[in-house]
Amino acid sequence: MQCRRWISAAALAAASSFTNVANAAGAGLSVHVLDQQTGMPATAVRVTLDARNAADGAWHTISQGTTDADGRIKALLPAGQMLATGDYRVTFDTGAYFSKHNTPAFFPEVPVVFHVQDAKQHYHIPLLLSPFGFSTYRGS
């Protein structure tokens, strides 16, 4: 029993230490896609991250990723890169996702434009998806 308590305490301390390191790095961008029709995570959804050039308003692609088995991309930014203050667009390729599931859908893609005010914060964008509608918000 004593050994079990020590292992639990060590595991808790290690997890706490990892969380503190992750929060210190903190900044970044993650997404999560849930299919409201099935009630399941939307796996293998392609997601593109673009940044708007403040000078001319043109968009340029920063990165792309694909949602995992839990419908998530935990780090959409390339390793070592951080967001800067400015406008960004995350585009979810919903047409390909629904096509792969033989489901007709109205929205072939869902672009979500957002503004980063504090580049030190972590930004999370959940997408609740169905063939004929979607909802999104700033998550945590």
mmCIF file with all atom_site columns, C-alpha atoms in Angstrom:
data_model
loop_
_atom_site.group_PDB
_atom_site.id
_atom_site.type_symbol
_atom_site.label_atom_id
_atom_site.label_alt_id
_atom_site.label_comp_id
_atom_site.label_asym_id
_atom_site.label_entity_id
_atom_site.label_seq_id
_atom_site.pdbx_PDB_ins_code
_atom_site.Cartn_x
_atom_site.Cartn_y
_atom_site.Cartn_z
_atom_site.occupancy
_atom_site.B_iso_or_equiv
_atom_site.pdbx_formal_charge
_atom_site.auth_seq_id
_atom_site.auth_comp_id
_atom_site.auth_asym_id
_atom_site.auth_atom_id
_atom_site.pdbx_PDB_model_num
ATOM 1   C CA . MET A 1 1   ? 0.000   0.000  0.000   1.00 0.00 ? 1   MET A CA 1
ATOM 2   C CA . GLN A 1 2   ? 2.841   2.388  0.895   1.00 0.00 ? 2   GLN A CA 1
ATOM 3   C CA . CYS A 1 3   ? 4.523   1.697  -2.462  1.00 0.00 ? 3   CYS A CA 1
ATOM 4   C CA . ARG A 1 4   ? 1.252   2.398  -4.295  1.00 0.00 ? 4   ARG A CA 1
ATOM 5   C CA . ARG A 1 5   ? 0.923   5.792  -2.548  1.00 0.00 ? 5   ARG A CA 1
ATOM 6   C CA . TRP A 1 6   ? 4.510   6.691  -3.481  1.00 0.00 ? 6   TRP A CA 1
ATOM 7   C CA . ILE A 1 7   ? 3.936   5.736  -7.139  1.00 0.00 ? 7   ILE A CA 1
ATOM 8   C CA . SER A 1 8   ? 0.684   7.737  -7.230  1.00 0.00 ? 8   SER A CA 1
ATOM 9   C CA . ALA A 1 9   ? 2.399   10.758 -5.673  1.00 0.00 ? 9   ALA A CA 1
ATOM 10  C CA . ALA A 1 10  ? 5.296   10.493 -8.130  1.00 0.00 ? 10  ALA A CA 1
ATOM 11  C CA . ALA A 1 11  ? 2.913   10.204 -11.082 1.00 0.00 ? 11  ALA A CA 1
ATOM 12  C CA . LEU A 1 12  ? 0.931   13.205 -9.867  1.00 0.00 ? 12  LEU A CA 1
ATOM 13  C CA . ALA A 1 13  ? 4.103   15.273 -9.422  1.00 0.00 ? 13  ALA A CA 1
ATOM 14  C CA . ALA A 1 14  ? 5.339   14.314 -12.889 1.00 0.00 ? 14  ALA A CA 1
ATOM 15  C CA . ALA A 1 15  ? 1.991   15.178 -14.480 1.00 0.00 ? 15  ALA A CA 1
ATOM 16  C CA . SER A 1 16  ? 1.894   18.478 -12.626 1.00 0.00 ? 16  SER A CA 1
ATOM 17  C CA . SER A 1 17  ? 5.421   19.283 -13.740 1.00 0.00 ? 17  SER A CA 1
ATOM 18  C CA . PHE A 1 18  ? 4.553   18.459 -17.361 1.00 0.00 ? 18  PHE A CA 1
ATOM 19  C CA . THR A 1 19  ? 1.449   20.650 -17.195 1.00 0.00 ? 19  THR A CA 1
ATOM 20  C CA . ASN A 1 20  ? 3.467   23.567 -15.854 1.00 0.00 ? 20  ASN A CA 1
ATOM 21  C CA . VAL A 1 21  ? 6.019   23.226 -18.649 1.00 0.00 ? 21  VAL A CA 1
ATOM 22  C CA . ALA A 1 22  ? 3.238   23.018 -21.233 1.00 0.00 ? 22  ALA A CA 1
ATOM 23  C CA . ASN A 1 23  ? 1.491   26.059 -19.783 1.00 0.00 ? 23  ASN A CA 1
ATOM 24  C CA . ALA A 1 24  ? 4.729   28.017 -19.673 1.00 0.00 ? 24  ALA A CA 1
ATOM 25  C CA . ALA A 1 25  ? 5.106   27.417 -23.393 1.00 0.00 ? 25  ALA A CA 1
ATOM 26  C CA . GLY A 1 26  ? 1.345   27.989 -23.548 1.00 0.00 ? 26  GLY A CA 1
ATOM 27  C CA . ALA A 1 27  ? 1.053   29.826 -26.816 1.00 0.00 ? 27  ALA A CA 1
ATOM 28  C CA . GLY A 1 28  ? -0.188  27.960 -29.821 1.00 0.00 ? 28  GLY A CA 1
ATOM 29  C CA . LEU A 1 29  ? -3.234  26.852 -31.731 1.00 0.00 ? 29  LEU A CA 1
ATOM 30  C CA . SER A 1 30  ? -5.296  23.688 -31.517 1.00 0.00 ? 30  SER A CA 1
ATOM 31  C CA . VAL A 1 31  ? -8.549  22.583 -33.146 1.00 0.00 ? 31  VAL A CA 1
ATOM 32  C CA . HIS A 1 32  ? -11.190 19.953 -32.395 1.00 0.00 ? 32  HIS A CA 1
ATOM 33  C CA . VAL A 1 33  ? -13.871 18.781 -34.830 1.00 0.00 ? 33  VAL A CA 1
ATOM 34  C CA . LEU A 1 34  ? -16.972 16.907 -33.685 1.00 0.00 ? 34  LEU A CA 1
ATOM 35  C CA . ASP A 1 35  ? -19.527 15.428 -36.074 1.00 0.00 ? 35  ASP A CA 1
ATOM 36  C CA . GLN A 1 36  ? -22.925 16.301 -34.604 1.00 0.00 ? 36  GLN A CA 1
ATOM 37  C CA . GLN A 1 37  ? -24.730 13.856 -36.882 1.00 0.00 ? 37  GLN A CA 1
ATOM 38  C CA . THR A 1 38  ? -22.846 10.855 -35.495 1.00 0.00 ? 38  THR A CA 1
ATOM 39  C CA . GLY A 1 39  ? -21.915 12.267 -32.097 1.00 0.00 ? 39  GLY A CA 1
ATOM 40  C CA . MET A 1 40  ? -18.327 11.206 -32.768 1.00 0.00 ? 40  MET A CA 1
ATOM 41  C CA . PRO A 1 41  ? -15.025 12.965 -33.410 1.00 0.00 ? 41  PRO A CA 1
ATOM 42  C CA . ALA A 1 42  ? -14.500 13.908 -37.057 1.00 0.00 ? 42  ALA A CA 1
ATOM 43  C CA . THR A 1 43  ? -11.307 12.090 -37.975 1.00 0.00 ? 43  THR A CA 1
ATOM 44  C CA . ALA A 1 44  ? -9.044  12.822 -40.946 1.00 0.00 ? 44  ALA A CA 1
ATOM 45  C CA . VAL A 1 45  ? -10.403 16.338 -41.585 1.00 0.00 ? 45  VAL A CA 1
ATOM 46  C CA . ARG A 1 46  ? -7.821  18.454 -43.410 1.00 0.00 ? 46  ARG A CA 1
ATOM 47  C CA . VAL A 1 47  ? -7.249  21.838 -41.771 1.00 0.00 ? 47  VAL A CA 1
ATOM 48  C CA . THR A 1 48  ? -5.292  24.775 -43.192 1.00 0.00 ? 48  THR A CA 1
ATOM 49  C CA . LEU A 1 49  ? -3.988  27.730 -41.187 1.00 0.00 ? 49  LEU A CA 1
ATOM 50  C CA . ASP A 1 50  ? -3.468  31.033 -43.017 1.00 0.00 ? 50  ASP A CA 1
ATOM 51  C CA . ALA A 1 51  ? -2.244  34.424 -41.784 1.00 0.00 ? 51  ALA A CA 1
ATOM 52  C CA . ARG A 1 52  ? -3.340  37.754 -43.222 1.00 0.00 ? 52  ARG A CA 1
ATOM 53  C CA . ASN A 1 53  ? -0.600  40.113 -44.377 1.00 0.00 ? 53  ASN A CA 1
ATOM 54  C CA . ALA A 1 54  ? -1.343  43.389 -42.576 1.00 0.00 ? 54  ALA A CA 1
ATOM 55  C CA . ALA A 1 55  ? 0.134   45.459 -45.420 1.00 0.00 ? 55  ALA A CA 1
ATOM 56  C CA . ASP A 1 56  ? -1.923  44.168 -48.344 1.00 0.00 ? 56  ASP A CA 1
ATOM 57  C CA . GLY A 1 57  ? -4.600  41.935 -46.772 1.00 0.00 ? 57  GLY A CA 1
ATOM 58  C CA . ALA A 1 58  ? -3.451  38.849 -48.700 1.00 0.00 ? 58  ALA A CA 1
ATOM 59  C CA . TRP A 1 59  ? -3.635  35.446 -47.017 1.00 0.00 ? 59  TRP A CA 1
ATOM 60  C CA . HIS A 1 60  ? -0.645  33.096 -46.933 1.00 0.00 ? 60  HIS A CA 1
ATOM 61  C CA . THR A 1 61  ? -0.605  29.524 -45.672 1.00 0.00 ? 61  THR A CA 1
ATOM 62  C CA . ILE A 1 62  ? 1.370   28.833 -42.507 1.00 0.00 ? 62  ILE A CA 1
ATOM 63  C CA . SER A 1 63  ? 0.580   25.165 -41.990 1.00 0.00 ? 63  SER A CA 1
ATOM 64  C CA . GLN A 1 64  ? -1.762  22.278 -42.656 1.00 0.00 ? 64  GLN A CA 1
ATOM 65  C CA . GLY A 1 65  ? -2.754  19.276 -40.616 1.00 0.00 ? 65  GLY A CA 1
ATOM 66  C CA . THR A 1 66  ? -5.262  16.449 -40.318 1.00 0.00 ? 66  THR A CA 1
ATOM 67  C CA . THR A 1 67  ? -7.430  15.668 -37.305 1.00 0.00 ? 67  THR A CA 1
ATOM 68  C CA . ASP A 1 68  ? -6.507  12.564 -35.327 1.00 0.00 ? 68  ASP A CA 1
ATOM 69  C CA . ALA A 1 69  ? -8.761  9.741  -34.077 1.00 0.00 ? 69  ALA A CA 1
ATOM 70  C CA . ASP A 1 70  ? -10.154 12.098 -31.425 1.00 0.00 ? 70  ASP A CA 1
ATOM 71  C CA . GLY A 1 71  ? -10.925 14.796 -34.033 1.00 0.00 ? 71  GLY A CA 1
ATOM 72  C CA . ARG A 1 72  ? -8.075  16.979 -32.780 1.00 0.00 ? 72  ARG A CA 1
ATOM 73  C CA . ILE A 1 73  ? -4.981  18.706 -34.014 1.00 0.00 ? 73  ILE A CA 1
ATOM 74  C CA . LYS A 1 74  ? -3.166  19.528 -30.803 1.00 0.00 ? 74  LYS A CA 1
ATOM 75  C CA . ALA A 1 75  ? -0.550  21.782 -32.405 1.00 0.00 ? 75  ALA A CA 1
ATOM 76  C CA . LEU A 1 76  ? -1.482  23.311 -35.754 1.00 0.00 ? 76  LEU A CA 1
ATOM 77  C CA . LEU A 1 77  ? 1.535   25.623 -35.818 1.00 0.00 ? 77  LEU A CA 1
ATOM 78  C CA . PRO A 1 78  ? 4.864   24.295 -37.093 1.00 0.00 ? 78  PRO A CA 1
ATOM 79  C CA . ALA A 1 79  ? 7.307   23.320 -34.334 1.00 0.00 ? 79  ALA A CA 1
ATOM 80  C CA . GLY A 1 80  ? 9.005   26.327 -32.810 1.00 0.00 ? 80  GLY A CA 1
ATOM 81  C CA . GLN A 1 81  ? 6.659   28.838 -34.445 1.00 0.00 ? 81  GLN A CA 1
ATOM 82  C CA . MET A 1 82  ? 4.340   31.095 -32.440 1.00 0.00 ? 82  MET A CA 1
ATOM 83  C CA . LEU A 1 83  ? 1.356   33.201 -33.395 1.00 0.00 ? 83  LEU A CA 1
ATOM 84  C CA . ALA A 1 84  ? 1.872   36.942 -33.659 1.00 0.00 ? 84  ALA A CA 1
ATOM 85  C CA . THR A 1 85  ? -0.771  39.604 -33.147 1.00 0.00 ? 85  THR A CA 1
ATOM 86  C CA . GLY A 1 86  ? -2.963  39.706 -36.237 1.00 0.00 ? 86  GLY A CA 1
ATOM 87  C CA . ASP A 1 87  ? -5.693  37.999 -38.249 1.00 0.00 ? 87  ASP A CA 1
ATOM 88  C CA . TYR A 1 88  ? -5.725  34.289 -39.012 1.00 0.00 ? 88  TYR A CA 1
ATOM 89  C CA . ARG A 1 89  ? -7.976  31.871 -40.860 1.00 0.00 ? 89  ARG A CA 1
ATOM 90  C CA . VAL A 1 90  ? -8.465  28.200 -40.127 1.00 0.00 ? 90  VAL A CA 1
ATOM 91  C CA . THR A 1 91  ? -10.194 26.380 -42.995 1.00 0.00 ? 91  THR A CA 1
ATOM 92  C CA . PHE A 1 92  ? -11.754 22.968 -42.377 1.00 0.00 ? 92  PHE A CA 1
ATOM 93  C CA . ASP A 1 93  ? -12.127 20.772 -45.499 1.00 0.00 ? 93  ASP A CA 1
ATOM 94  C CA . THR A 1 94  ? -15.591 19.507 -44.614 1.00 0.00 ? 94  THR A CA 1
ATOM 95  C CA . GLY A 1 95  ? -16.559 18.561 -48.171 1.00 0.00 ? 95  GLY A CA 1
ATOM 96  C CA . ALA A 1 96  ? -13.902 15.851 -48.399 1.00 0.00 ? 96  ALA A CA 1
ATOM 97  C CA . TYR A 1 97  ? -14.830 14.582 -44.922 1.00 0.00 ? 97  TYR A CA 1
ATOM 98  C CA . PHE A 1 98  ? -18.524 14.173 -45.767 1.00 0.00 ? 98  PHE A CA 1
ATOM 99  C CA . SER A 1 99  ? -17.775 12.815 -49.243 1.00 0.00 ? 99  SER A CA 1
ATOM 100 C CA . LYS A 1 100 ? -15.611 10.106 -47.678 1.00 0.00 ? 100 LYS A CA 1
ATOM 101 C CA . HIS A 1 101 ? -18.612 9.171  -45.514 1.00 0.00 ? 101 HIS A CA 1
ATOM 102 C CA . ASN A 1 102 ? -21.033 9.195  -48.482 1.00 0.00 ? 102 ASN A CA 1
ATOM 103 C CA . THR A 1 103 ? -22.969 12.059 -46.929 1.00 0.00 ? 103 THR A CA 1
ATOM 104 C CA . PRO A 1 104 ? -24.211 14.973 -49.021 1.00 0.00 ? 104 PRO A CA 1
ATOM 105 C CA . ALA A 1 105 ? -23.266 18.267 -47.413 1.00 0.00 ? 105 ALA A CA 1
ATOM 106 C CA . PHE A 1 106 ? -24.013 21.925 -48.056 1.00 0.00 ? 106 PHE A CA 1
ATOM 107 C CA . PHE A 1 107 ? -20.715 23.456 -46.914 1.00 0.00 ? 107 PHE A CA 1
ATOM 108 C CA . PRO A 1 108 ? -17.637 22.198 -48.820 1.00 0.00 ? 108 PRO A CA 1
ATOM 109 C CA . GLU A 1 109 ? -15.379 24.047 -46.404 1.00 0.00 ? 109 GLU A CA 1
ATOM 110 C CA . VAL A 1 110 ? -15.685 26.025 -43.208 1.00 0.00 ? 110 VAL A CA 1
ATOM 111 C CA . PRO A 1 111 ? -13.373 29.032 -42.926 1.00 0.00 ? 111 PRO A CA 1
ATOM 112 C CA . VAL A 1 112 ? -13.052 30.522 -39.447 1.00 0.00 ? 112 VAL A CA 1
ATOM 113 C CA . VAL A 1 113 ? -11.371 33.932 -39.320 1.00 0.00 ? 113 VAL A CA 1
ATOM 114 C CA . PHE A 1 114 ? -10.127 35.100 -35.922 1.00 0.00 ? 114 PHE A CA 1
ATOM 115 C CA . HIS A 1 115 ? -7.919  37.775 -34.401 1.00 0.00 ? 115 HIS A CA 1
ATOM 116 C CA . VAL A 1 116 ? -4.979  37.125 -32.083 1.00 0.00 ? 116 VAL A CA 1
ATOM 117 C CA . GLN A 1 117 ? -4.573  39.966 -29.610 1.00 0.00 ? 117 GLN A CA 1
ATOM 118 C CA . ASP A 1 118 ? -2.244  38.274 -27.125 1.00 0.00 ? 118 ASP A CA 1
ATOM 119 C CA . ALA A 1 119 ? 0.316   36.003 -28.790 1.00 0.00 ? 119 ALA A CA 1
ATOM 120 C CA . LYS A 1 120 ? 1.286   34.522 -25.395 1.00 0.00 ? 120 LYS A CA 1
ATOM 121 C CA . GLN A 1 121 ? -2.099  32.821 -25.025 1.00 0.00 ? 121 GLN A CA 1
ATOM 122 C CA . HIS A 1 122 ? -3.129  29.442 -26.372 1.00 0.00 ? 122 HIS A CA 1
ATOM 123 C CA . TYR A 1 123 ? -5.990  29.542 -28.878 1.00 0.00 ? 123 TYR A CA 1
ATOM 124 C CA . HIS A 1 124 ? -8.372  26.608 -29.346 1.00 0.00 ? 124 HIS A CA 1
ATOM 125 C CA . ILE A 1 125 ? -11.039 26.459 -32.051 1.00 0.00 ? 125 ILE A CA 1
ATOM 126 C CA . PRO A 1 126 ? -13.690 23.735 -31.734 1.00 0.00 ? 126 PRO A CA 1
ATOM 127 C CA . LEU A 1 127 ? -15.936 23.046 -34.735 1.00 0.00 ? 127 LEU A CA 1
ATOM 128 C CA . LEU A 1 128 ? -19.297 21.331 -34.255 1.00 0.00 ? 128 LEU A CA 1
ATOM 129 C CA . LEU A 1 129 ? -20.202 19.998 -37.662 1.00 0.00 ? 129 LEU A CA 1
ATOM 130 C CA . SER A 1 130 ? -23.232 18.567 -39.441 1.00 0.00 ? 130 SER A CA 1
ATOM 131 C CA . PRO A 1 131 ? -23.967 18.180 -43.168 1.00 0.00 ? 131 PRO A CA 1
ATOM 132 C CA . PHE A 1 132 ? -26.067 21.353 -43.281 1.00 0.00 ? 132 PHE A CA 1
ATOM 133 C CA . GLY A 1 133 ? -24.677 23.513 -40.511 1.00 0.00 ? 133 GLY A CA 1
ATOM 134 C CA . PHE A 1 134 ? -21.820 24.219 -38.161 1.00 0.00 ? 134 PHE A CA 1
ATOM 135 C CA . SER A 1 135 ? -20.986 26.101 -34.992 1.00 0.00 ? 135 SER A CA 1
ATOM 136 C CA . THR A 1 136 ? -17.698 27.323 -33.595 1.00 0.00 ? 136 THR A CA 1
ATOM 137 C CA . TYR A 1 137 ? -16.426 29.366 -30.676 1.00 0.00 ? 137 TYR A CA 1
ATOM 138 C CA . ARG A 1 138 ? -13.213 30.221 -28.890 1.00 0.00 ? 138 ARG A CA 1
ATOM 139 C CA . GLY A 1 139 ? -12.450 27.257 -26.700 1.00 0.00 ? 139 GLY A CA 1
ATOM 140 C CA . SER A 1 140 ? -9.966  26.862 -23.904 1.00 0.00 ? 140 SER A CA 1
#
